[in-house]
Amino acid sequence: SPSSSSSSSFDTTALKECLTREYTGFFSPMELEFYDEAVSFVDPLTTLSSVEAYKNNVDLLAGRTPLGAFLFRDAGIELHGVEDTGPGALRTRWTLEMTMKALPWHPTAYFSGVSDYEVDTARGVIVGQKDYWDSLNLGEGGKYEKKDLFSGLKDFVGQLAPSNPEKSLRQSPGAQRKDPLLAVLPYSLLRRGRGYDVRRYPGRVCIA
């Protein structure tokens, strides 16, 4: 195992601070000194096995590559928390969004979930990362389960359809008529689950 026998006393502060900085700037820059050169990355759509491939993938989503600039705009990721989950293990919770500008109707896809990091405590570097989506991988009892590539593609492509019901739920005129102020208040999307959203709205005072 990459984690040494002294992993129980390993101080994860520097890694947590690194991840906080990276998420805040959408991994620009990506702090490569905190990653093993052969770091593995797995999410419902992607499997990678080098820090260069990892960085290229993030730059693609952020629109920092020619292909990414053609496909996406307004990409962003919000970090909700980072915690220790065991010796040599960290977990972040996040929300990711991106607009597919290559499609004429410019749909926005939303993902919320967690990233589980495996750490080599002898060197203090990340050697593996596995991402799970709330809408896809969250199973019974709050456990995250691996799903096949087809299921991941179905979740992603379903958000890009012109008649996507989730888009209608977020932007429907009916919702605005019921509560116009609520419709325009900024909010953080904490979780995009199967058929529901969990949001954090700012406090407000209403005078009727």
Coordinates of N, CA and C in Angstrom, one line a residue:
S1 N 0.8 -1.2 0.0 CA 0.0 0.0 0.0 C 0.9 1.2 0.0
P2 N 0.5 2.3 -0.7 CA 1.3 3.5 -0.8 C 1.4 4.2 0.6
S3 N 0.4 3.9 1.5 CA 0.4 4.6 2.8 C 1.4 3.8 3.7
S4 N 2.3 4.5 4.4 CA 3.3 3.9 5.2 C 2.7 3.6 6.6
S5 N 3.5 2.9 7.4 CA 3.0 2.6 8.7 C 2.8 3.8 9.6
S6 N 3.4 4.9 9.2 CA 3.2 6.1 10.0 C 2.1 7.0 9.5
S7 N 1.2 6.4 8.6 CA 0.2 7.2 8.0 C -0.8 7.7 9.0
S8 N -1.0 7.1 10.2 CA -2.0 7.5 11.1 C -1.6 8.9 11.7
S9 N -0.3 9.2 11.7 CA 0.2 10.5 12.2 C 0.6 11.5 11.1
F10 N 0.3 11.1 9.8 CA 0.6 12.0 8.7 C -0.3 13.2 8.8
D11 N 0.3 14.4 8.6 CA -0.4 15.7 8.7 C -0.9 16.0 7.3
T12 N -2.2 16.1 7.1 CA -2.7 16.3 5.8 C -3.0 17.8 5.5
T13 N -2.6 18.7 6.4 CA -2.9 20.1 6.3 C -2.4 20.7 5.0
A14 N -1.2 20.4 4.6 CA -0.6 21.0 3.3 C -1.4 20.5 2.1
L15 N -1.8 19.2 2.1 CA -2.6 18.7 1.0 C -4.0 19.3 0.9
K16 N -4.6 19.5 2.1 CA -5.9 20.1 2.1 C -5.9 21.6 1.6
E17 N -4.8 22.3 2.0 CA -4.7 23.7 1.6 C -4.4 23.7 0.1
C18 N -3.6 22.7 -0.4 CA -3.4 22.7 -1.9 C -4.7 22.4 -2.6
L19 N -5.5 21.5 -2.2 CA -6.8 21.2 -2.9 C -7.7 22.4 -2.8
T20 N -7.7 23.1 -1.7 CA -8.6 24.3 -1.6 C -8.2 25.3 -2.6
R21 N -6.9 25.6 -2.7 CA -6.4 26.5 -3.7 C -6.7 26.1 -5.1
E22 N -6.5 24.8 -5.4 CA -6.8 24.3 -6.8 C -8.2 24.4 -7.1
Y23 N -9.1 24.0 -6.3 CA -10.6 24.1 -6.6 C -11.0 25.5 -6.7
T24 N -10.5 26.4 -5.9 CA -10.8 27.8 -6.0 C -10.5 28.4 -7.3
G25 N -9.4 28.0 -7.9 CA -8.9 28.6 -9.2 C -9.2 27.6 -10.4
F26 N -10.1 26.6 -10.2 CA -10.3 25.6 -11.2 C -9.0 25.0 -11.7
F27 N -8.1 24.7 -10.8 CA -6.9 24.0 -11.0 C -6.0 24.9 -12.0
S28 N -6.0 26.2 -11.8 CA -5.1 27.0 -12.5 C -4.5 28.0 -11.5
P29 N -3.2 27.6 -11.0 CA -2.4 26.5 -11.5 C -2.8 25.2 -10.8
M30 N -2.4 24.1 -11.4 CA -2.4 22.8 -10.8 C -1.1 22.6 -10.1
E31 N -1.1 22.3 -8.8 CA 0.2 22.3 -8.0 C 0.8 20.9 -8.2
L32 N 1.6 20.7 -9.2 CA 2.0 19.3 -9.6 C 2.9 18.7 -8.6
E33 N 3.6 19.5 -7.7 CA 4.4 18.9 -6.7 C 3.7 18.0 -5.7
F34 N 2.4 18.2 -5.6 CA 1.5 17.4 -4.7 C 1.0 16.1 -5.4
Y35 N 1.4 15.8 -6.6 CA 0.9 14.6 -7.3 C 2.0 13.7 -7.7
D36 N 1.8 12.4 -7.7 CA 2.7 11.5 -8.2 C 2.6 11.5 -9.8
E37 N 3.7 11.3 -10.4 CA 3.8 11.4 -11.9 C 2.8 10.4 -12.5
A38 N 2.6 9.3 -11.9 CA 1.7 8.2 -12.4 C 0.4 8.2 -11.7
V39 N -0.1 9.4 -11.2 CA -1.3 9.5 -10.5 C -2.5 8.9 -11.4
S40 N -3.4 8.1 -10.7 CA -4.5 7.6 -11.5 C -5.7 8.5 -11.2
F41 N -6.6 8.6 -12.2 CA -7.8 9.4 -12.1 C -8.9 8.6 -12.7
V42 N -10.0 8.4 -12.0 CA -11.2 7.7 -12.5 C -12.5 8.4 -12.1
D43 N -13.3 8.7 -13.2 CA -14.6 9.2 -12.9 C -15.6 8.4 -13.8
P44 N -16.9 8.7 -13.8 CA -17.8 7.9 -14.6 C -17.6 7.9 -16.1
L45 N -16.8 8.9 -16.6 CA -16.6 9.0 -18.0 C -15.1 8.8 -18.4
T46 N -14.2 8.8 -17.5 CA -12.8 8.9 -17.8 C -11.9 8.0 -16.9
T47 N -10.9 7.5 -17.5 CA -9.8 6.8 -16.7 C -8.5 7.2 -17.2
L48 N -7.7 7.8 -16.4 CA -6.4 8.4 -16.7 C -5.3 7.8 -15.8
S49 N -4.0 7.9 -16.3 CA -3.0 7.3 -15.5 C -1.7 8.1 -15.5
S50 N -1.7 9.4 -15.6 CA -0.5 10.2 -15.5 C -0.9 11.6 -15.1
V51 N 0.0 12.3 -14.4 CA -0.3 13.7 -14.0 C -0.5 14.6 -15.2
E52 N 0.2 14.3 -16.3 CA 0.0 15.1 -17.5 C -1.4 14.9 -18.1
A53 N -1.8 13.7 -18.2 CA -3.2 13.4 -18.7 C -4.2 14.0 -17.8
Y54 N -4.0 14.0 -16.5 CA -4.9 14.6 -15.5 C -5.0 16.1 -15.8
K55 N -3.9 16.8 -15.9 CA -3.9 18.2 -16.1 C -4.5 18.6 -17.4
N56 N -4.3 17.8 -18.5 CA -4.9 18.1 -19.8 C -6.4 17.9 -19.7
N57 N -6.9 17.0 -19.0 CA -8.3 16.8 -18.8 C -9.0 18.0 -18.1
V58 N -8.4 18.4 -17.1 CA -8.9 19.6 -16.4 C -8.9 20.8 -17.2
D59 N -7.8 21.0 -18.0 CA -7.6 22.2 -18.9 C -8.7 22.1 -20.0
L60 N -9.0 20.9 -20.4 CA -10.1 20.8 -21.5 C -11.4 21.3 -20.9
L61 N -11.8 20.8 -19.7 CA -13.1 21.2 -19.1 C -13.1 22.7 -18.9
A62 N -12.0 23.2 -18.5 CA -12.0 24.6 -18.1 C -11.9 25.5 -19.4
G63 N -11.8 24.9 -20.5 CA -11.7 25.7 -21.8 C -10.3 26.3 -22.0
R64 N -9.3 25.7 -21.4 CA -7.9 26.2 -21.6 C -7.1 25.5 -22.7
T65 N -7.8 24.6 -23.4 CA -7.2 24.0 -24.6 C -8.0 24.4 -25.8
P66 N -7.4 24.3 -27.0 CA -8.2 24.7 -28.2 C -9.5 23.9 -28.3
L67 N -9.5 22.6 -28.0 CA -10.8 21.8 -28.1 C -11.7 22.3 -27.0
G68 N -11.2 22.5 -25.8 CA -12.0 22.9 -24.7 C -12.6 24.3 -24.9
A69 N -11.9 25.2 -25.5 CA -12.4 26.5 -25.8 C -13.5 26.4 -26.9
F70 N -13.5 25.4 -27.7 CA -14.5 25.2 -28.7 C -15.8 24.6 -28.1
L71 N -15.6 23.7 -27.2 CA -16.7 23.0 -26.6 C -17.4 23.7 -25.5
F72 N -16.6 24.3 -24.5 CA -17.2 24.7 -23.3 C -17.0 26.2 -23.0
R73 N -17.8 26.8 -22.2 CA -17.6 28.1 -21.6 C -18.2 28.1 -20.2
D74 N -17.9 29.1 -19.4 CA -18.4 29.3 -18.1 C -18.3 28.1 -17.2
A75 N -17.2 27.3 -17.3 CA -17.0 26.2 -16.5 C -16.5 26.6 -15.1
G76 N -16.9 26.0 -14.1 CA -16.5 26.4 -12.7 C -16.8 25.2 -11.8
I77 N -16.0 25.2 -10.7 CA -16.2 24.2 -9.7 C -16.1 24.8 -8.3
E78 N -17.1 24.4 -7.5 CA -17.2 25.0 -6.1 C -16.9 23.9 -5.1
L79 N -15.9 24.2 -4.2 CA -15.6 23.2 -3.2 C -16.4 23.5 -2.0
H80 N -17.1 22.4 -1.5 CA -17.9 22.5 -0.3 C -17.2 22.1 1.0
G81 N -16.2 21.3 0.8 CA -15.5 20.8 2.0 C -14.4 19.8 1.6
V82 N -13.4 19.6 2.5 CA -12.4 18.6 2.3 C -12.1 18.0 3.7
E83 N -12.1 16.7 3.8 CA -12.0 16.0 5.1 C -11.1 14.8 5.0
D84 N -10.6 14.4 6.1 CA -9.9 13.1 6.2 C -10.9 12.0 6.3
T85 N -10.7 10.9 5.6 CA -11.6 9.8 5.7 C -10.9 8.5 6.1
G86 N -9.7 8.6 6.5 CA -8.9 7.4 6.9 C -7.4 7.7 6.8
P87 N -6.6 6.8 7.2 CA -5.1 6.9 7.0 C -4.8 7.0 5.5
G88 N -4.2 8.1 5.1 CA -3.8 8.2 3.7 C -5.0 8.4 2.8
A89 N -6.1 9.0 3.3 CA -7.3 9.2 2.5 C -7.9 10.5 2.8
L90 N -8.3 11.2 1.7 CA -9.0 12.5 1.8 C -10.3 12.4 0.9
R91 N -11.3 13.2 1.2 CA -12.5 13.3 0.4 C -12.8 14.8 0.3
T92 N -13.1 15.2 -1.0 CA -13.6 16.5 -1.2 C -15.1 16.4 -1.7
R93 N -15.9 17.4 -1.3 CA -17.3 17.5 -1.9 C -17.3 18.7 -2.7
W94 N -18.0 18.7 -3.9 CA -17.9 19.7 -4.8 C -19.1 19.8 -5.7
T95 N -19.3 20.9 -6.4 CA -20.3 21.0 -7.5 C -19.5 21.6 -8.7
L96 N -19.8 20.9 -9.9 CA -19.1 21.3 -11.1 C -20.2 21.7 -12.1
E97 N -20.0 22.8 -12.9 CA -20.9 23.1 -14.0 C -20.1 23.6 -15.2
M98 N -20.7 23.4 -16.4 CA -20.1 23.8 -17.6 C -21.2 24.0 -18.6
T99 N -21.0 25.0 -19.5 CA -22.0 25.2 -20.6 C -21.4 24.7 -21.9
M100 N -22.1 23.9 -22.6 CA -21.7 23.3 -23.9 C -22.0 24.4 -25.0
K101 N -21.0 25.2 -25.3 CA -21.2 26.2 -26.3 C -21.2 25.7 -27.7
A102 N -20.7 24.5 -27.9 CA -20.7 23.9 -29.2 C -22.1 23.6 -29.7
L103 N -23.0 23.5 -28.8 CA -24.4 23.2 -29.2 C -25.2 24.5 -29.4
P104 N -26.1 24.6 -30.3 CA -26.7 25.9 -30.6 C -27.5 26.4 -29.4
W105 N -28.1 25.5 -28.6 CA -29.0 26.0 -27.5 C -28.2 26.2 -26.2
H106 N -26.9 26.0 -26.2 CA -26.0 26.2 -25.1 C -26.5 25.7 -23.8
P107 N -26.6 24.4 -23.7 CA -27.1 23.8 -22.4 C -26.0 23.8 -21.3
T108 N -26.4 23.9 -20.1 CA -25.4 23.8 -19.0 C -25.6 22.5 -18.2
A109 N -24.5 21.8 -18.1 CA -24.5 20.5 -17.3 C -24.0 20.8 -15.9
Y110 N -24.7 20.1 -14.9 CA -24.3 20.3 -13.5 C -24.0 18.9 -13.0
F111 N -22.9 18.9 -12.2 CA -22.6 17.6 -11.5 C -22.2 18.0 -10.0
S112 N -22.7 17.2 -9.1 CA -22.2 17.3 -7.7 C -21.8 15.9 -7.3
G113 N -20.8 15.9 -6.4 CA -20.3 14.6 -5.9 C -19.1 14.7 -5.0
V114 N -18.4 13.7 -4.9 CA -17.2 13.6 -4.1 C -16.0 13.1 -4.9
S115 N -14.8 13.5 -4.4 CA -13.6 12.9 -4.9 C -12.8 12.2 -3.8
D116 N -12.5 11.0 -3.9 CA -11.7 10.3 -2.9 C -10.3 10.2 -3.4
Y117 N -9.4 10.7 -2.5 CA -8.0 10.8 -2.8 C -7.2 9.8 -2.0
E118 N -6.3 9.1 -2.7 CA -5.4 8.1 -2.0 C -4.0 8.8 -2.0
V119 N -3.4 8.8 -0.8 CA -2.2 9.6 -0.5 C -1.1 8.7 -0.2
D120 N 0.1 8.9 -0.8 CA 1.3 8.2 -0.3 C 1.9 9.1 0.8
T121 N 1.7 8.6 2.0 CA 2.0 9.4 3.2 C 3.5 9.5 3.4
A122 N 4.3 8.6 2.8 CA 5.7 8.7 2.9 C 6.3 9.9 2.2
R123 N 5.6 10.2 1.0 CA 6.1 11.3 0.2 C 5.1 12.5 0.3
G124 N 3.9 12.4 0.8 CA 3.0 13.5 0.9 C 2.4 13.9 -0.4
V125 N 2.2 12.9 -1.3 CA 1.6 13.2 -2.6 C 0.4 12.3 -2.9
I126 N -0.4 12.8 -3.8 CA -1.6 12.1 -4.2 C -1.3 11.1 -5.3
V127 N -1.7 9.9 -5.1 CA -1.4 8.8 -6.1 C -2.6 8.3 -6.8
G128 N -3.8 8.7 -6.3 CA -5.0 8.2 -6.9 C -6.2 9.1 -6.6
Q129 N -7.1 9.2 -7.5 CA -8.4 9.9 -7.3 C -9.5 9.2 -8.0
K130 N -10.6 9.1 -7.2 CA -11.8 8.5 -7.8 C -13.0 9.4 -7.5
D131 N -13.7 9.8 -8.6 CA -14.8 10.7 -8.5 C -16.1 10.0 -8.6
Y132 N -17.1 10.4 -7.8 CA -18.4 9.9 -7.8 C -19.5 11.0 -7.9
W133 N -20.5 10.8 -8.8 CA -21.6 11.8 -8.9 C -22.7 11.4 -8.1
D134 N -23.3 12.4 -7.4 CA -24.5 12.1 -6.6 C -25.7 11.6 -7.5
S135 N -25.8 12.1 -8.7 CA -26.9 11.7 -9.5 C -26.8 10.3 -10.1
L136 N -25.6 9.7 -10.0 CA -25.3 8.4 -10.7 C -24.8 7.4 -9.7
N137 N -23.9 7.7 -8.8 CA -23.2 6.7 -8.0 C -23.7 6.6 -6.6
L138 N -24.6 7.5 -6.1 CA -25.0 7.5 -4.8 C -26.1 6.4 -4.6
G139 N -25.8 5.4 -3.8 CA -26.8 4.3 -3.7 C -27.4 4.2 -2.3
E140 N -27.9 3.0 -2.0 CA -28.6 2.8 -0.7 C -27.6 3.1 0.5
G141 N -28.2 3.7 1.5 CA -27.4 4.0 2.7 C -26.4 5.1 2.5
G142 N -26.4 5.9 1.4 CA -25.5 6.9 1.2 C -24.1 6.4 0.8
K143 N -24.0 5.2 0.3 CA -22.7 4.7 -0.2 C -22.6 5.0 -1.7
Y144 N -21.4 5.3 -2.1 CA -21.1 5.5 -3.5 C -20.7 4.2 -4.2
E145 N -21.3 3.9 -5.3 CA -21.1 2.7 -6.0 C -20.6 3.0 -7.4
K146 N -19.7 2.1 -7.9 CA -19.2 2.3 -9.3 C -20.3 2.0 -10.3
K147 N -20.4 2.7 -11.4 CA -21.3 2.5 -12.4 C -20.6 2.4 -13.8
D148 N -21.2 1.8 -14.8 CA -20.6 1.6 -16.0 C -20.5 2.9 -16.9
L149 N -19.7 2.9 -17.9 CA -19.5 4.1 -18.7 C -20.8 4.5 -19.4
F150 N -21.6 3.5 -19.8 CA -22.9 3.9 -20.5 C -23.8 4.7 -19.6
S151 N -23.9 4.4 -18.3 CA -24.7 5.1 -17.3 C -24.2 6.5 -17.2
G152 N -22.8 6.7 -17.2 CA -22.3 8.0 -17.1 C -22.6 8.9 -18.3
L153 N -22.5 8.3 -19.5 CA -22.8 9.0 -20.7 C -24.3 9.4 -20.8
K154 N -25.1 8.5 -20.3 CA -26.6 8.8 -20.3 C -26.9 9.9 -19.4
D155 N -26.2 10.0 -18.2 CA -26.4 11.1 -17.3 C -26.0 12.4 -17.9
F156 N -24.8 12.4 -18.5 CA -24.2 13.6 -19.1 C -25.0 14.1 -20.3
V157 N -25.2 13.2 -21.3 CA -25.9 13.5 -22.5 C -27.4 14.0 -22.2
G158 N -28.0 13.4 -21.2 CA -29.4 13.7 -20.9 C -29.5 15.2 -20.5
Q159 N -28.4 15.7 -19.9 CA -28.5 17.1 -19.5 C -28.3 18.1 -20.7
L160 N -27.8 17.6 -21.8 CA -27.6 18.4 -22.9 C -28.8 18.5 -23.9
A161 N -29.8 17.7 -23.7 CA -31.0 17.7 -24.5 C -31.7 19.0 -24.5
P162 N -32.3 19.5 -25.6 CA -33.0 20.8 -25.6 C -34.2 20.7 -24.6
S163 N -34.8 19.5 -24.4 CA -36.0 19.4 -23.6 C -35.7 18.9 -22.2
N164 N -34.4 19.0 -21.8 CA -34.0 18.5 -20.5 C -34.9 19.0 -19.4
P165 N -35.6 18.1 -18.7 CA -36.5 18.5 -17.6 C -35.9 19.2 -16.4
E166 N -34.6 18.9 -16.2 CA -33.9 19.6 -15.1 C -33.7 21.0 -15.4
K167 N -33.4 21.4 -16.7 CA -33.3 22.8 -17.1 C -34.6 23.5 -16.9
S168 N -35.7 22.8 -17.2 CA -37.1 23.4 -17.1 C -37.4 23.7 -15.6
L169 N -36.9 22.7 -14.7 CA -37.2 22.9 -13.3 C -36.5 24.1 -12.8
R170 N -35.2 24.3 -13.2 CA -34.4 25.4 -12.7 C -34.9 26.8 -13.3
Q171 N -35.4 26.8 -14.5 CA -35.6 28.0 -15.2 C -37.1 28.3 -15.6
S172 N -38.0 27.4 -15.2 CA -39.4 27.5 -15.7 C -40.0 28.8 -15.2
P173 N -40.8 29.5 -16.1 CA -41.5 30.7 -15.8 C -42.5 30.4 -14.6
G174 N -43.1 29.2 -14.5 CA -44.0 28.9 -13.4 C -43.3 29.1 -12.1
A175 N -42.1 28.6 -12.0 CA -41.4 28.7 -10.7 C -41.1 30.2 -10.4
Q176 N -40.9 31.0 -11.4 CA -40.6 32.4 -11.2 C -41.9 33.1 -10.7
R177 N -43.1 32.7 -11.3 CA -44.3 33.3 -10.9 C -44.7 33.0 -9.5
K178 N -44.3 31.8 -9.0 CA -44.6 31.4 -7.7 C -43.8 32.2 -6.7
D179 N -42.5 32.4 -7.0 CA -41.7 33.2 -6.1 C -40.6 33.9 -6.9
P180 N -40.9 35.1 -7.5 CA -40.0 35.7 -8.4 C -38.6 36.0 -7.7
L181 N -38.6 36.4 -6.4 CA -37.4 36.7 -5.7 C -36.5 35.4 -5.6
L182 N -37.2 34.3 -5.3 CA -36.4 33.1 -5.1 C -35.8 32.6 -6.4
A183 N -36.4 32.9 -7.5 CA -35.9 32.5 -8.8 C -34.7 33.2 -9.2
V184 N -34.5 34.5 -8.7 CA -33.3 35.2 -9.1 C -32.2 35.3 -8.1
L185 N -32.5 34.8 -6.9 CA -31.5 34.8 -5.8 C -30.4 33.9 -6.2
P186 N -29.1 34.3 -6.0 CA -28.0 33.4 -6.2 C -28.0 32.3 -5.2
Y187 N -27.6 31.1 -5.7 CA -27.6 30.0 -4.7 C -26.5 29.1 -5.1
S188 N -26.0 28.3 -4.1 CA -25.0 27.2 -4.3 C -25.8 25.9 -4.5
L189 N -25.5 25.2 -5.6 CA -26.0 23.9 -5.8 C -25.2 22.9 -5.0
L190 N -25.7 22.4 -3.9 CA -24.9 21.5 -3.0 C -25.0 20.0 -3.5
R191 N -26.1 19.7 -4.1 CA -26.3 18.3 -4.6 C -27.3 18.2 -5.7
R192 N -26.9 17.6 -6.8 CA -27.8 17.3 -7.9 C -28.0 15.8 -7.8
G193 N -29.1 15.4 -7.3 CA -29.4 14.0 -7.2 C -30.3 13.5 -8.3
R194 N -30.9 12.3 -8.1 CA -31.8 11.8 -9.1 C -33.1 12.4 -9.0
G195 N -33.4 13.5 -9.8 CA -34.7 14.1 -9.8 C -34.9 15.2 -8.7
Y196 N -33.8 15.6 -8.0 CA -33.9 16.7 -7.0 C -32.6 17.4 -6.9
D197 N -32.7 18.7 -6.4 CA -31.6 19.5 -6.1 C -31.6 19.8 -4.6
V198 N -30.4 20.0 -4.1 CA -30.2 20.5 -2.7 C -29.4 21.8 -2.9
R199 N -30.0 22.9 -2.5 CA -29.5 24.2 -2.7 C -29.3 25.0 -1.4
R200 N -28.3 25.9 -1.4 CA -28.1 26.8 -0.3 C -28.4 28.2 -0.8
Y201 N -29.5 28.8 -0.3 CA -29.8 30.2 -0.6 C -29.4 31.2 0.5
P202 N -29.1 32.4 0.1 CA -28.7 33.4 1.2 C -30.0 33.7 2.0
G203 N -29.8 34.2 3.2 CA -30.9 34.6 4.0 C -31.6 35.9 3.4
R204 N -32.9 36.0 3.6 CA -33.6 37.2 3.0 C -34.7 37.6 4.0
V205 N -35.0 38.9 3.9 CA -36.1 39.4 4.7 C -37.2 39.9 3.7
C206 N -38.4 39.4 3.9 CA -39.6 39.8 3.1 C -40.6 40.7 3.9
I207 N -41.1 41.7 3.2 CA -42.1 42.5 3.8 C -43.3 42.4 2.9
A208 N -44.4 41.9 3.4 CA -45.6 41.7 2.6 C -46.5 42.9 2.8

